[in-house]
Structure formats: structure tokens, C-alpha cells
PDB file of C-alpha atoms in Angstrom:
ATOM      1  CA  MET A  96       6.992  25.073 -29.566  1.00  0.00           C
ATOM      2  CA  LYS A  97       9.453  24.417 -26.814  1.00  0.00           C
ATOM      3  CA  ILE A  98      12.414  25.701 -28.807  1.00  0.00           C
ATOM      4  CA  ILE A  99      10.860  29.170 -29.038  1.00  0.00           C
ATOM      5  CA  LYS A 100      10.403  29.190 -25.267  1.00  0.00           C
ATOM      6  CA  CYS A 101      14.038  28.169 -24.831  1.00  0.00           C
ATOM      7  CA  LEU A 102      15.266  30.846 -27.240  1.00  0.00           C
ATOM      8  CA  SER A 103      13.076  33.498 -25.590  1.00  0.00           C
ATOM      9  CA  GLU A 104      14.558  32.664 -22.196  1.00  0.00           C
ATOM     10  CA  LEU A 105      18.053  32.937 -23.653  1.00  0.00           C
ATOM     11  CA  ILE A 106      17.169  36.311 -25.171  1.00  0.00           C
ATOM     12  CA  GLN A 107      16.164  37.482 -21.685  1.00  0.00           C
ATOM     13  CA  ASP A 108      19.486  36.244 -20.311  1.00  0.00           C
ATOM     14  CA  GLU A 109      21.436  38.104 -22.983  1.00  0.00           C
ATOM     15  CA  LEU A 110      19.511  41.307 -22.301  1.00  0.00           C
ATOM     16  CA  SER A 111      20.149  40.961 -18.560  1.00  0.00           C
ATOM     17  CA  ASP A 112      23.857  40.492 -19.150  1.00  0.00           C
ATOM     18  CA  ALA A 113      24.019  43.392 -21.618  1.00  0.00           C
ATOM     19  CA  GLU A 114      22.316  45.630 -19.068  1.00  0.00           C
ATOM     20  CA  LYS A 115      24.586  44.477 -16.252  1.00  0.00           C
ATOM     21  CA  TYR A 116      27.728  45.125 -18.299  1.00  0.00           C
ATOM     22  CA  ILE A 117      26.721  48.571 -19.506  1.00  0.00           C
ATOM     23  CA  GLU A 118      25.765  49.620 -15.976  1.00  0.00           C
ATOM     24  CA  LEU A 119      29.242  48.550 -14.846  1.00  0.00           C
ATOM     25  CA  ALA A 120      30.810  50.409 -17.777  1.00  0.00           C
ATOM     26  CA  LEU A 121      29.037  53.593 -16.757  1.00  0.00           C
ATOM     27  CA  LYS A 122      29.905  53.084 -13.095  1.00  0.00           C
ATOM     28  CA  TYR A 123      33.637  52.709 -13.765  1.00  0.00           C
ATOM     29  CA  GLU A 124      33.955  55.021 -16.772  1.00  0.00           C
ATOM     30  CA  ASP A 125      35.791  57.751 -14.846  1.00  0.00           C
ATOM     31  CA  GLU A 126      37.650  55.484 -12.447  1.00  0.00           C
ATOM     32  CA  ASP A 127      39.065  52.815 -14.801  1.00  0.00           C
ATOM     33  CA  LYS A 128      38.623  53.582 -18.485  1.00  0.00           C
ATOM     34  CA  GLU A 129      40.095  50.302 -19.757  1.00  0.00           C
ATOM     35  CA  THR A 130      37.834  48.140 -17.602  1.00  0.00           C
ATOM     36  CA  ALA A 131      34.861  50.339 -18.412  1.00  0.00           C
ATOM     37  CA  LYS A 132      35.590  49.863 -22.128  1.00  0.00           C
ATOM     38  CA  LEU A 133      35.754  46.103 -21.585  1.00  0.00           C
ATOM     39  CA  PHE A 134      32.347  46.184 -19.894  1.00  0.00           C
ATOM     40  CA  ASN A 135      30.950  48.294 -22.734  1.00  0.00           C
ATOM     41  CA  ASP A 136      32.336  45.894 -25.326  1.00  0.00           C
ATOM     42  CA  LEU A 137      30.845  42.931 -23.456  1.00  0.00           C
ATOM     43  CA  SER A 138      27.474  44.666 -23.334  1.00  0.00           C
ATOM     44  CA  ASN A 139      27.587  45.166 -27.094  1.00  0.00           C
ATOM     45  CA  GLU A 140      28.539  41.519 -27.619  1.00  0.00           C
ATOM     46  CA  GLU A 141      25.581  40.388 -25.504  1.00  0.00           C
ATOM     47  CA  MET A 142      23.280  42.496 -27.676  1.00  0.00           C
ATOM     48  CA  LYS A 143      24.695  40.767 -30.755  1.00  0.00           C
ATOM     49  CA  HIS A 144      23.977  37.405 -29.142  1.00  0.00           C
ATOM     50  CA  MET A 145      20.456  38.553 -28.356  1.00  0.00           C
ATOM     51  CA  GLN A 146      19.942  39.581 -31.990  1.00  0.00           C
ATOM     52  CA  ARG A 147      21.177  36.219 -33.280  1.00  0.00           C
ATOM     53  CA  LEU A 148      18.772  34.395 -30.977  1.00  0.00           C
ATOM     54  CA  HIS A 149      15.924  36.665 -32.070  1.00  0.00           C
ATOM     55  CA  ASP A 150      16.756  36.065 -35.725  1.00  0.00           C
ATOM     56  CA  ARG A 151      16.550  32.320 -35.090  1.00  0.00           C
ATOM     57  CA  VAL A 152      13.118  32.625 -33.469  1.00  0.00           C
ATOM     58  CA  ALA A 153      11.910  34.651 -36.444  1.00  0.00           C
ATOM     59  CA  ALA A 154      13.276  32.019 -38.837  1.00  0.00           C
ATOM     60  CA  ILE A 155      11.553  29.198 -36.943  1.00  0.00           C
ATOM     61  CA  ILE A 156       8.227  31.019 -37.030  1.00  0.00           C
ATOM     62  CA  SER A 157       8.653  31.820 -40.735  1.00  0.00           C
ATOM     63  CA  SER A 158       9.481  28.191 -41.508  1.00  0.00           C
ATOM     64  CA  TYR A 159       6.474  27.005 -39.525  1.00  0.00           C
ATOM     65  CA  ARG A 160       4.227  29.395 -41.460  1.00  0.00           C
ATOM     66  CA  SER A 161       5.487  28.199 -44.832  1.00  0.00           C
ATOM     67  CA  LYS A 162       4.957  24.536 -43.925  1.00  0.00           C
ATOM     68  CA  ASN A 163       1.845  24.663 -41.710  1.00  0.00           C
ATOM     69  CA  GLY A 164       0.186  28.047 -42.059  1.00  0.00           C
ATOM     70  CA  GLU A 165      -0.263  30.378 -39.113  1.00  0.00           C
ATOM     71  CA  PRO A 166       1.089  29.135 -35.767  1.00  0.00           C
ATOM     72  CA  PRO A 167      -1.449  28.521 -33.002  1.00  0.00           C
ATOM     73  CA  GLU A 168      -2.939  31.802 -31.802  1.00  0.00           C
ATOM     74  CA  SER A 169      -2.016  31.077 -28.183  1.00  0.00           C
ATOM     75  CA  MET A 170       1.626  30.555 -29.112  1.00  0.00           C
ATOM     76  CA  LEU A 171       1.735  33.775 -31.104  1.00  0.00           C
ATOM     77  CA  ALA A 172       0.078  35.700 -28.274  1.00  0.00           C
ATOM     78  CA  VAL A 173       2.749  34.587 -25.806  1.00  0.00           C
ATOM     79  CA  TYR A 174       5.538  35.221 -28.304  1.00  0.00           C
ATOM     80  CA  ASN A 175       4.239  38.697 -29.159  1.00  0.00           C
ATOM     81  CA  TYR A 176       3.920  39.596 -25.472  1.00  0.00           C
ATOM     82  CA  LEU A 177       7.473  38.480 -24.696  1.00  0.00           C
ATOM     83  CA  HIS A 178       8.794  40.079 -27.865  1.00  0.00           C
ATOM     84  CA  GLU A 179       7.340  43.477 -26.942  1.00  0.00           C
ATOM     85  CA  LYS A 180       8.870  43.272 -23.471  1.00  0.00           C
ATOM     86  CA  GLN A 181      12.225  42.322 -24.989  1.00  0.00           C
ATOM     87  CA  ILE A 182      12.083  45.225 -27.441  1.00  0.00           C
ATOM     88  CA  GLU A 183      11.441  47.667 -24.596  1.00  0.00           C
ATOM     89  CA  ARG A 184      14.277  46.232 -22.531  1.00  0.00           C
ATOM     90  CA  ALA A 185      16.632  46.353 -25.523  1.00  0.00           C
ATOM     91  CA  LYS A 186      15.741  50.022 -26.022  1.00  0.00           C
ATOM     92  CA  GLY A 187      16.677  50.693 -22.394  1.00  0.00           C
ATOM     93  CA  VAL A 188      20.019  48.938 -22.818  1.00  0.00           C
ATOM     94  CA  LYS A 189      20.684  50.913 -26.011  1.00  0.00           C
ATOM     95  CA  ILE A 190      19.987  54.190 -24.190  1.00  0.00           C
ATOM     96  CA  LEU A 191      22.542  53.230 -21.535  1.00  0.00           C
ATOM     97  CA  GLN A 192      25.056  52.160 -24.184  1.00  0.00           C
ATOM     98  CA  ASP A 193      24.661  55.514 -25.914  1.00  0.00           C
ATOM     99  CA  MET A 194      25.543  57.243 -22.631  1.00  0.00           C
ATOM    100  CA  PHE A 195      28.949  55.552 -22.548  1.00  0.00           C
ATOM    101  CA  GLY A 196      32.030  57.369 -23.722  1.00  0.00           C
TER     102      GLY A 196
END
């Protein structure tokens, strides 16, 4: 399904942005607290976007299952691979976010 590929790419983008913002928040935390807080807030927002996109992928897969049975094994293999990578990256972003403030 092309929509799952699209959503997975967007999830990656959101994770990249969340990571970029939290790294900036940590970099400027001592120098400019207000800007650092802005970066932290933006990082958290990106993670919310990522979660919404993930929830949509899960809903699409669930809907497919209820209408058609199990999705093609090759599609699930790719999805599961990307999903595991995204989970690991999200954990890394969360660790950085927990370091802020």
C-alpha cells in the first residue's frame, strides 16, 4: 500500500525534526532559556505528529485486516522493519527530551 509508505516516510521526517529540535534545546539550554524551551516544545510537538501518523498507519492495517484478512507478508515485513527502527529512534529522542530542563 502506497499510503503506508507515505505515512512511514512522514513518520521519519517527524522523528528527524523532533531530534533536531531537542538537540538545539539542549545546546542552548544554558545560553538562552526561552529559545531552548521553544525548541523543546517544538520537539514534543513533532513527537505528537509522529504518534498521530503512526496511529493512522495502525488504523489502515487494522481496517485492511478486517476487510481482507492478513496483509501481504512482504508488506508486513517491510512495515515491521521500519516500525522497529522508528521505535528505536523515538526512544533516543525521548532520552534526549528527558535530559532537558
